[in-house]
Coordinates of C-alpha atoms in Angstrom, one line a residue:
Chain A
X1 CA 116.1 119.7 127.2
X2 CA 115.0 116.8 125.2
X3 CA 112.9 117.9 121.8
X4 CA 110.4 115.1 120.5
X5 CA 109.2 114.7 116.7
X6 CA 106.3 112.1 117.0
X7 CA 107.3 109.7 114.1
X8 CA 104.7 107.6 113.5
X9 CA 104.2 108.5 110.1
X10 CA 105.1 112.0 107.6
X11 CA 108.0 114.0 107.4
X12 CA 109.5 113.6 111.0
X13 CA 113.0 113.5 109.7
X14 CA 112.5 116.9 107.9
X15 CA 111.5 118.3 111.4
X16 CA 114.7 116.6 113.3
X17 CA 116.6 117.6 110.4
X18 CA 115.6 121.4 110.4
X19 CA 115.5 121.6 114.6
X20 CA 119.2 119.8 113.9
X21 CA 120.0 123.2 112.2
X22 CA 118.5 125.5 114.2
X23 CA 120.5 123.9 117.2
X24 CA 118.1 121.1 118.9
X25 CA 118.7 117.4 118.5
X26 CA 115.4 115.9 118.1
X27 CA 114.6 112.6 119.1
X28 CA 111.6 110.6 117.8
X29 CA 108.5 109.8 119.6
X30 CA 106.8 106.4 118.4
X31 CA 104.8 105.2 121.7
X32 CA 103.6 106.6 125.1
X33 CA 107.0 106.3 127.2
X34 CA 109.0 108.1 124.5
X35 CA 106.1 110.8 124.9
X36 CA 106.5 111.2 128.6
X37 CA 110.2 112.0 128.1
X38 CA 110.4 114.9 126.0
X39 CA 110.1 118.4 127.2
X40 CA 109.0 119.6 123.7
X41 CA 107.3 117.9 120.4
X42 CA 106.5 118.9 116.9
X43 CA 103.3 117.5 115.0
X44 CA 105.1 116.9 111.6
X45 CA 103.6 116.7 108.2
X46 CA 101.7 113.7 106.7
X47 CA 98.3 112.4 106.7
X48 CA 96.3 113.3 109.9
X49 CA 93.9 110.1 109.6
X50 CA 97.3 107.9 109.2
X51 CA 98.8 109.9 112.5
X52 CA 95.3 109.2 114.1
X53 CA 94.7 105.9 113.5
X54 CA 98.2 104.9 114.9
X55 CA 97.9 107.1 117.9
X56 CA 95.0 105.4 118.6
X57 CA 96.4 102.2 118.2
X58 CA 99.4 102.9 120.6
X59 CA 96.8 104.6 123.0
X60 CA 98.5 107.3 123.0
X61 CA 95.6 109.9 122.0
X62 CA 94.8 111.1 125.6
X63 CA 98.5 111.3 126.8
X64 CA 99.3 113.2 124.2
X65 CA 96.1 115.2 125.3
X66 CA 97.1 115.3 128.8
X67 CA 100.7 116.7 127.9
X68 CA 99.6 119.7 125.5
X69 CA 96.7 120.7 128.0
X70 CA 99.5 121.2 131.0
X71 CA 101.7 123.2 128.4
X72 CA 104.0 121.1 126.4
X73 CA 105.8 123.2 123.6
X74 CA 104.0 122.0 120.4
X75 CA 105.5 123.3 116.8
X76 CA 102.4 121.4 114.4
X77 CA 102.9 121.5 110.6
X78 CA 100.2 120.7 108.1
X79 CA 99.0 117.9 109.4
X80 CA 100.2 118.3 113.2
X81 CA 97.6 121.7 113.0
X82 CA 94.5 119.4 111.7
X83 CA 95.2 116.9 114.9
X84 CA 95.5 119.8 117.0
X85 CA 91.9 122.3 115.6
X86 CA 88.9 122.6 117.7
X87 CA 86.5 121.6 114.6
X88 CA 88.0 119.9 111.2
X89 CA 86.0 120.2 107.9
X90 CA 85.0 117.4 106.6
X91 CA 84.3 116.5 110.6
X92 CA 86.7 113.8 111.7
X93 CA 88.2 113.1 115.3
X94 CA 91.0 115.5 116.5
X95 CA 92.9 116.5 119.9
X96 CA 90.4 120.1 120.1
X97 CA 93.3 121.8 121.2
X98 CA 93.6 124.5 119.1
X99 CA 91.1 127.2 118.9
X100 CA 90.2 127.2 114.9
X101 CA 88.2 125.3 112.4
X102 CA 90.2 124.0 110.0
X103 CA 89.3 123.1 106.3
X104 CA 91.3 120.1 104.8
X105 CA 92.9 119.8 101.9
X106 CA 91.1 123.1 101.2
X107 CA 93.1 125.0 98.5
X108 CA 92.8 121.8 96.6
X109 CA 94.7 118.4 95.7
X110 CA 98.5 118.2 94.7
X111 CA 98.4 120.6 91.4
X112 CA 97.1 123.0 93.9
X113 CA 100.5 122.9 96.1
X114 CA 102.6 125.5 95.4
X115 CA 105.6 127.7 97.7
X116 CA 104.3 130.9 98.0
X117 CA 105.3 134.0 99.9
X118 CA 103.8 134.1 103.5
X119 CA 103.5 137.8 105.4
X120 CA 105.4 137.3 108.9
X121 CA 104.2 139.1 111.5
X122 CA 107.1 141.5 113.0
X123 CA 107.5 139.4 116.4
X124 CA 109.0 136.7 114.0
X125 CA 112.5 139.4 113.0
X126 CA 114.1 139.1 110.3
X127 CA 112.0 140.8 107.5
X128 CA 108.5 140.4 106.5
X129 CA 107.8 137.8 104.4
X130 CA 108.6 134.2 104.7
X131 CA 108.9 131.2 102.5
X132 CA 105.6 129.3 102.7
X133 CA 105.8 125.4 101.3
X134 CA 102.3 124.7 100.8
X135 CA 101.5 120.9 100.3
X136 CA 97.7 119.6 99.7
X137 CA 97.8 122.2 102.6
X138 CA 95.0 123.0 105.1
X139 CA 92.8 126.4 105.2
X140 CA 92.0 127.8 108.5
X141 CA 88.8 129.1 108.6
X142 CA 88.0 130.6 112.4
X143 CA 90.2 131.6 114.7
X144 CA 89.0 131.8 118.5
X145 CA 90.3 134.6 120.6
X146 CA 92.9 132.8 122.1
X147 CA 94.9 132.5 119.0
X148 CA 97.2 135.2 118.1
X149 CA 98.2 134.6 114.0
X150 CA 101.8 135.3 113.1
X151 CA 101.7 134.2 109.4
X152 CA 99.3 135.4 106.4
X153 CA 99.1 134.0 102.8
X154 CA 97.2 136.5 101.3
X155 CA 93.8 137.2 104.1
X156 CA 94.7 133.5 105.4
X157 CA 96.1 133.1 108.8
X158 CA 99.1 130.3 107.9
X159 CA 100.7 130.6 111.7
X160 CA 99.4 130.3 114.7
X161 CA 100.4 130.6 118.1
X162 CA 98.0 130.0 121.6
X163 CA 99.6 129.6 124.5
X164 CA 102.8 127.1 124.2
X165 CA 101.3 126.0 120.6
X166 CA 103.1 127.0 117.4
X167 CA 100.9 125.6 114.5
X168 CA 101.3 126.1 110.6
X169 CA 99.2 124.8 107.6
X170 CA 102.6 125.2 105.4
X171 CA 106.0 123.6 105.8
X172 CA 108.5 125.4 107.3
X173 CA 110.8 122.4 107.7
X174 CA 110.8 121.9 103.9
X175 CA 112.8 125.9 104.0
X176 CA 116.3 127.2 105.3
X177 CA 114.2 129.9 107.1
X178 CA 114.5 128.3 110.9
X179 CA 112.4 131.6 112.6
X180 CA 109.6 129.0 113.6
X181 CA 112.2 126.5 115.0
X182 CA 114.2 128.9 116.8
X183 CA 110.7 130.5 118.4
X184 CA 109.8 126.6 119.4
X185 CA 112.7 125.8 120.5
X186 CA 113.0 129.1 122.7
X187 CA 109.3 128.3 124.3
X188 CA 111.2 124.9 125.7
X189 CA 113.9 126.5 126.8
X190 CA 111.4 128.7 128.4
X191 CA 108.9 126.3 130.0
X192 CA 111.3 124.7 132.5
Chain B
X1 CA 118.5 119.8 87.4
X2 CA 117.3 122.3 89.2
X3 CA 116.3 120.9 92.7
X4 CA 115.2 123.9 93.9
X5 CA 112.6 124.8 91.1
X6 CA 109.6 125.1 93.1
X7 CA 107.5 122.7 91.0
X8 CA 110.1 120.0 91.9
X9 CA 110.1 121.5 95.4
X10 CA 106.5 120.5 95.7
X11 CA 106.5 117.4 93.9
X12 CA 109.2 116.2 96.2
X13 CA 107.7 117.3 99.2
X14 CA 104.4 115.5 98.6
X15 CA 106.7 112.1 98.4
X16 CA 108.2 113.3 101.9
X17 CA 105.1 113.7 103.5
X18 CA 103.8 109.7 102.5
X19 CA 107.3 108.3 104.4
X20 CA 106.7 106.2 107.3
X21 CA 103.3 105.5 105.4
X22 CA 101.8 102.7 103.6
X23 CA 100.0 103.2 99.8
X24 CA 97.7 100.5 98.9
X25 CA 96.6 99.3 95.6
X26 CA 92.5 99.6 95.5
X27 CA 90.3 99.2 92.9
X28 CA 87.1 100.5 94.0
X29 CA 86.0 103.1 95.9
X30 CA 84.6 100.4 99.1
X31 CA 88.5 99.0 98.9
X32 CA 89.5 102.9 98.7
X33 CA 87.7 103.4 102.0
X34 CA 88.7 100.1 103.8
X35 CA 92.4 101.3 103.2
X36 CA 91.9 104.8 104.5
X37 CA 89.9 103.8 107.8
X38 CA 93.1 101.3 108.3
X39 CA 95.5 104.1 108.3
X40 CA 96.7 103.9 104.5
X41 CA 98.8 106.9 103.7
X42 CA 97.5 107.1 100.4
X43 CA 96.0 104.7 97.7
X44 CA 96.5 103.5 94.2
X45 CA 94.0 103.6 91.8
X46 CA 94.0 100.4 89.8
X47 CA 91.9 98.6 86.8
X48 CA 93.0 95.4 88.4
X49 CA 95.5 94.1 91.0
X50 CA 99.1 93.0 89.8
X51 CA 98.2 88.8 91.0
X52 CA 94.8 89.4 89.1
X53 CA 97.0 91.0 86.1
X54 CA 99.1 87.5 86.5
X55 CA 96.4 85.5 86.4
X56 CA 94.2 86.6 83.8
X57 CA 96.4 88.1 81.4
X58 CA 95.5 90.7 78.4
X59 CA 96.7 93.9 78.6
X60 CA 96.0 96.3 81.5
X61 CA 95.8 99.6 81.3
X62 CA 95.3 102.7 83.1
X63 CA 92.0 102.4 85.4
X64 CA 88.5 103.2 84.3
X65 CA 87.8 107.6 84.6
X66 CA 84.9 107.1 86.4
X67 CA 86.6 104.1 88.7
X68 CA 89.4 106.7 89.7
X69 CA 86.7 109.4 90.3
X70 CA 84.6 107.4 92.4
X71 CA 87.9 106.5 94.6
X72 CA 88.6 110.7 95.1
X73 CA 84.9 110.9 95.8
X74 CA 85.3 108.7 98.6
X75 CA 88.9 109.5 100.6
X76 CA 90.4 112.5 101.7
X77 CA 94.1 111.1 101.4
X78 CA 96.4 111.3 98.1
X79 CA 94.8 108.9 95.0
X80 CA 97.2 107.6 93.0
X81 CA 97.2 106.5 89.7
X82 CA 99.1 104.4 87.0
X83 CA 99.9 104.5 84.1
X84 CA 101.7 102.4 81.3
X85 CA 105.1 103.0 80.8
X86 CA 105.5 105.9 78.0
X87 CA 101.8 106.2 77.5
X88 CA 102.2 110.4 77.5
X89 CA 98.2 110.1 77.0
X90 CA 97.2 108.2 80.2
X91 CA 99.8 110.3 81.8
X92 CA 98.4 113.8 80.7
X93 CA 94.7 112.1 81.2
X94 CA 95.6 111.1 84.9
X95 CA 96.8 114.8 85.2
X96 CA 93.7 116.4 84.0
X97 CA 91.7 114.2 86.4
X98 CA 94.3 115.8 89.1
X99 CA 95.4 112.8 90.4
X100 CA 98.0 113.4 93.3
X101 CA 101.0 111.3 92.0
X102 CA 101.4 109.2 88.9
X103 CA 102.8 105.6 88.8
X104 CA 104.5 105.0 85.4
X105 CA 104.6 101.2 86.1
X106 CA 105.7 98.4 84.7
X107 CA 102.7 96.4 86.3
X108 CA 100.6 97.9 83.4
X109 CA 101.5 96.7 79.7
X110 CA 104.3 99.0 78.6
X111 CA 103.3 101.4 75.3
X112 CA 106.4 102.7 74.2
X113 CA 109.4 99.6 74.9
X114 CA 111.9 102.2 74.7
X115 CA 111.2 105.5 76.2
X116 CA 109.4 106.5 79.7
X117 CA 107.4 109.8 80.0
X118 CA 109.1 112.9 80.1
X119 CA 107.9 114.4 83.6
X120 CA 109.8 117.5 83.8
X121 CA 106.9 119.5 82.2
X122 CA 104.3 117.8 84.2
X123 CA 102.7 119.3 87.6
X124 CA 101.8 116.1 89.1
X125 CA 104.6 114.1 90.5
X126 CA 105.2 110.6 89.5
X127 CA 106.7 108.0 91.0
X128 CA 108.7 104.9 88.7
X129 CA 110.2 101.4 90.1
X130 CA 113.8 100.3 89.6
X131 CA 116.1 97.7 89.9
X132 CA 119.0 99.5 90.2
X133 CA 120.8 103.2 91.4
X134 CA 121.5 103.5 87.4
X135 CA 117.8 102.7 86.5
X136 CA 116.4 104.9 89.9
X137 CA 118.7 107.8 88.4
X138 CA 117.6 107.7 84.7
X139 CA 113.7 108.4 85.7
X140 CA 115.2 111.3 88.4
X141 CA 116.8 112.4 85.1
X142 CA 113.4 112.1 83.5
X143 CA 111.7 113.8 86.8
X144 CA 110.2 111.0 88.7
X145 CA 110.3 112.9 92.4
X146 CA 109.9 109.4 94.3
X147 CA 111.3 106.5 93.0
X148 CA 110.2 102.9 94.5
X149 CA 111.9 99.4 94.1
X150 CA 109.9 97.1 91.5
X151 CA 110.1 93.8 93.4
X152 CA 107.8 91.3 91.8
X153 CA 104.5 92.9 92.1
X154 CA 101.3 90.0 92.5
X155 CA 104.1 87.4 93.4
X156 CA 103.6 87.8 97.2
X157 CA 107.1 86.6 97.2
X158 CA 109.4 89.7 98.7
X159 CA 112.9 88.5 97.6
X160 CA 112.8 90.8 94.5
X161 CA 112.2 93.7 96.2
X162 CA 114.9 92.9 98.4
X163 CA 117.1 92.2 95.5
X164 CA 116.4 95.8 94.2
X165 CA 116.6 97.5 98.0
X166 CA 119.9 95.8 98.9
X167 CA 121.3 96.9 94.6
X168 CA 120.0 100.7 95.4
X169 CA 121.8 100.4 98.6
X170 CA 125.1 98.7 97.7
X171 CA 125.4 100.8 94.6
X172 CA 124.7 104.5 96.8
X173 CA 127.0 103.3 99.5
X174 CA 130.0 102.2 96.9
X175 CA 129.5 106.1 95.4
X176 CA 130.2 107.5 98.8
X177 CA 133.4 106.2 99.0
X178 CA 134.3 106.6 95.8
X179 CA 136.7 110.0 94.8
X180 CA 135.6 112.5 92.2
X181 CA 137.7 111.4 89.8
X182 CA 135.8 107.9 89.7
X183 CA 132.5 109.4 88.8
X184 CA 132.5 109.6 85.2
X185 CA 133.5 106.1 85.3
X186 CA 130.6 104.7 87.8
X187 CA 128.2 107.2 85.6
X188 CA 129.1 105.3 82.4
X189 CA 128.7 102.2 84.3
X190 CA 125.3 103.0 85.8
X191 CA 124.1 104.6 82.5
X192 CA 123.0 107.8 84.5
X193 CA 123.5 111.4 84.2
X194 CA 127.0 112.3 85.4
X195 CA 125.0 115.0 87.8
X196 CA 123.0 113.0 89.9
X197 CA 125.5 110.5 90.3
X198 CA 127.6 113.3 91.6
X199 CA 124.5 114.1 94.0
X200 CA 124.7 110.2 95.3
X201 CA 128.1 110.5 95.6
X202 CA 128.2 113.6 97.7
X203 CA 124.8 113.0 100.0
X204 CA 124.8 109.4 100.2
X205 CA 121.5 108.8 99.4
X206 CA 118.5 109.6 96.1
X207 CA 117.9 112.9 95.2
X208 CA 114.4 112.3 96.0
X209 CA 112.8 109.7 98.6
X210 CA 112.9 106.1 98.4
X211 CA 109.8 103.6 98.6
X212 CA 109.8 100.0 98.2
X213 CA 107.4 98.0 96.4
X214 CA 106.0 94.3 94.8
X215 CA 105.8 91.1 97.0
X216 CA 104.9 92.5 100.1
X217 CA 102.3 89.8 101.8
X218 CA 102.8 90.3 105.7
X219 CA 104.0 93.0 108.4
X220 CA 107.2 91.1 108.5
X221 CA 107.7 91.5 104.8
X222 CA 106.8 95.2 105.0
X223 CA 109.2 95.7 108.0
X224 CA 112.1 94.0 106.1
X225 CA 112.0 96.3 103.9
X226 CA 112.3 99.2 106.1
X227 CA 114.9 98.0 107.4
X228 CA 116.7 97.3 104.3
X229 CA 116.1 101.5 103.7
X230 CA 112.6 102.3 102.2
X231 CA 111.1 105.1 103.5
X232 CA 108.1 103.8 102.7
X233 CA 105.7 100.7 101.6
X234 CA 103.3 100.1 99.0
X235 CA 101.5 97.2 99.1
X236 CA 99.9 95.6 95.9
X237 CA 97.6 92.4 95.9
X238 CA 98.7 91.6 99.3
X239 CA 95.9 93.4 100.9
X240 CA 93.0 92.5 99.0
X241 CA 94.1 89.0 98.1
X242 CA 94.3 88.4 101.7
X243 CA 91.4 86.4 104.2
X244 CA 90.8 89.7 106.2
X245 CA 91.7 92.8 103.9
X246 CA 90.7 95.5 107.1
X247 CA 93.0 93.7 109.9
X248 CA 96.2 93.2 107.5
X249 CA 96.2 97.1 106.4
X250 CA 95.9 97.9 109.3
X251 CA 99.3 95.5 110.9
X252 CA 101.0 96.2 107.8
X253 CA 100.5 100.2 108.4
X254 CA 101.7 99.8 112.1
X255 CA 104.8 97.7 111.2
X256 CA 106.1 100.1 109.0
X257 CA 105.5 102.6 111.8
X258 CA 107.1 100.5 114.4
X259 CA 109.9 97.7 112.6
X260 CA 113.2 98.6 115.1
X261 CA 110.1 96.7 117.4
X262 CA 110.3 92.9 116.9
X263 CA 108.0 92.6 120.5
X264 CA 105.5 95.2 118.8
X265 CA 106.0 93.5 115.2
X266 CA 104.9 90.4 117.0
X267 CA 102.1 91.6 118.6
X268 CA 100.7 93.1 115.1
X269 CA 101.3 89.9 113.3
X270 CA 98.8 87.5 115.4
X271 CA 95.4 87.1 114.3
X272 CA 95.5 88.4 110.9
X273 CA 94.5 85.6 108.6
X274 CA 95.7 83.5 105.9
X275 CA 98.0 86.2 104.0
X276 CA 97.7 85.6 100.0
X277 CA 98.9 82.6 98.4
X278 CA 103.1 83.0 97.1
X279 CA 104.8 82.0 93.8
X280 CA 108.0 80.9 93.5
X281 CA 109.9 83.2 91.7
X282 CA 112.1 81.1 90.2
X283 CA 109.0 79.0 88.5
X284 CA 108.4 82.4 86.5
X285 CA 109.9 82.9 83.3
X286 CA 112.0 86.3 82.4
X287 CA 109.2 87.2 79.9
X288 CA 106.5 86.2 83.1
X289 CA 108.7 88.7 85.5
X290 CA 106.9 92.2 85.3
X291 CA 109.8 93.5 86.9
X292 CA 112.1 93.2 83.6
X293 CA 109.7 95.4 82.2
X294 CA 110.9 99.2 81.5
X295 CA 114.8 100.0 81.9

């Protein structure tokens, strides 16, 4: 099983670090050939139109497409989600994989980031609230009926799960709490 | 220090998210957007850029209100600001106008010769340049939750920063092998708080994640410094100072992305341009060298 953190920009070595402690080496994914070779990739944190712009650069937008279509285990943080959403507001390009709109940067700039407690839905175990790093963090605003949402912070869905997607607007990478590692790593295990 | 106070929780994990990125120095809102369509991780908000500062002399300050305004009107990635070193006004000013991270730089003229902002009580982050773990560790002390190598900023000449990289470096990797009963010693030496020191010592690396900055003019120059263990780049007047501003942000951004790649670093590098002119850093005087400014 060979876990992928695409690295071309954000916190990629938090991700490797926190899959490191929830017992998968990660590896990190910089251009398409890497991609092909991982049975599993995280999304990390950053800025989406950085992650964008160099994905398109690489040409790796529709392999990267291609792979979460046919069900490659995705764990998306922060940024990772706003690649992933159906619609992004302000509009800008994404993968429309993921059945939500998405608002950017919409509890407001840095002074706005805060950790804050985040419900956990009971399928996550181990008690019922979470720790929720929140950082110039997205909102999600819809939710299609494909997506099943494992996380609240207050009325706002903050965890996501469709099909072999795990996507968060918060940072659990940036916590010792490892349920949303464990749960991705589990769905790679799983998918072969 | 409390490294697991939320506020320096969030401050820190800002700074985490820009690594592997590339902040560029803009001073209006058209350079703003230029940086963000080239992939810019985030921008800094600037009256005037460091080779400008250079050239013209006088004494820069923080940027215009309505400049830095225009700038978060116009790009949905982090704006940065600066301000002058121990100028708690600019600072709280730059706060109000909820800039994402402060620069307390010693590009600007410095206010107060002898003390830097206290940024504990602040809930913006701010990043400071060094030359050295001892001075990287004082503004920790202080609350700076990124720290970024000074280099000589508007020099287009990278040797500084690499000075102040491969000083960081040499001085974290000589704590790591050092025994407890040293510390007190290499603290006293470094003229830092016997704490973090400890933290270096024990982790091998800052408490909080290190950029590199000043002198950066090509891809190459932004690589190198990668290499030499920045987690990421800000780039001054070597954008805008350039032949073709778009085209070098944009190989600049993917060489910090991709330096282990010297095949891909070559590819990026061709076609850009003449890259801004250099100055020999040895035809500047000590009083000329911006990065002797601050402690």
């Amino acid at each position: 099983m060979r876990v992928g953190v695409l690295a071309l920009q954000g916190d990629w070595q938090a991700h490797a670090a926190a899959l490191a402690r929830a017992g998968g080496a990660a590896e990190p994914v910089r251009t398409a050939p890497e991609l092909d070779a991982v049975d599993g990739l995280v999304l990390p944190g950053g800025e989406s139109t950085t992650m964008l712009n160099l994905l398109d650069h690489g040409a790796m937008t529709d392999a990267l497409r291609t792979r979460i279509e046919t069900g490659l285990p995705v764990l998306a943080t922060c940024a990772g989600i706003i690649l992933l959403a159906r619609e992004v507001v302000p509009e800008q390009p994404s993968l429309r994989l993921l059945d939500v709109t998405i608002e950017r940067n919409a509890y407001g700039r840095q002074l706005a980031s805060a950790v804050v407690e985040v419900r956990a839905a009971k399928e996550l175990g181990d008690g019922p609230t979470m720790e929720g790093v929140f950082i110039r963090a997205p909102r999600v605003r819809r939710t299609g009926p494909g997506v099943t949402v494992l996380g609240w912070r207050g009325e706002d869905p903050v965890l996501l799960e469709q099909g072999a997607v795990l996507a968060a607007t918060f940072h659990p990478e940036l916590t010792d709490d490892d349920r949303v590692q464990r749960r991705f790593l589990r769905r790679i295990g799983g998918s072969r | 220090m409390d490294f697991n106070d939320p506020q320096f929780r969030v401050k820190v994990g800002l700074a985490e998210m820009l690594k592997g990125g590339v902040i560029m120095d803009v001073t209006t809102a058209e350079q703003a957007k230029i940086a963000e369509d080239a992939g810019a991780a985030a921008v800094m908000a600037l009256e005037r850029v460091p080779a400008d500062i250079r050239v013209q002399g006088g004494v820069a300050r923080m940027a215009p209100v309505e400049k830095i305004r225009e700038i978060q009107k116009t790009v949905s990635i982090p704006v940065m600001a600066k301000c002058r070193i121990g100028h708690v006004a600019e600072a709280k000013m730059l706060e109000a106008l909820e800039v994402d991270f402060i620069d307390e730089s010693e590009v600007l003229t410095p206010a107060d010769e002898e003390n830097h902002v206290y940024k504990h009580p602040f809930k913006v982050p701010f990043v400071c340049g060094c030359r050295n773990l001892g001075e990287a560790l004082r503004r920790v002390g202080e609350g700076a939750a990124m720290i970024r190598t000074k280099g000589e900023a508007g020099s287009g000449n990278i040797v500084e920063a690499v000075r102040h990289l491969r000083a960081v470096q040499r001085q974290i990797k000589t704590l790591t092998v050092l025994d407890g009963h040293e510390l007190m010693a290499q603290a006293k030496e470094l003229q830092a708080p016997f704490e973090l020191v400890a933290y270096v010592a024990e982790h091998g690396r800052l408490p909080v994640p290190n950029f590199a900055a000043g002198g950066v003019a090509t891809p190459a120059d932004a690589a190198l410094c990668m290499m030499l263990g920045a987690e990421a780049v800000f780039v001054g007047s070597g954008i805008f100072k350039s032949a073709d501003p778009a085209t070098r942000a944009q190989a600049i951004v993917q060489a910090v992305t991709h330096w282990q790649d010297p095949t891909k670093l070559v590819e990026i590098s061709a076609g850009l341009g003449e890259p801004m002119s250099g100055l020999d850093i040895g035809s500047l005087s000590p009083e000329e060298m911006l990065s002797r400014r601050g402690w």
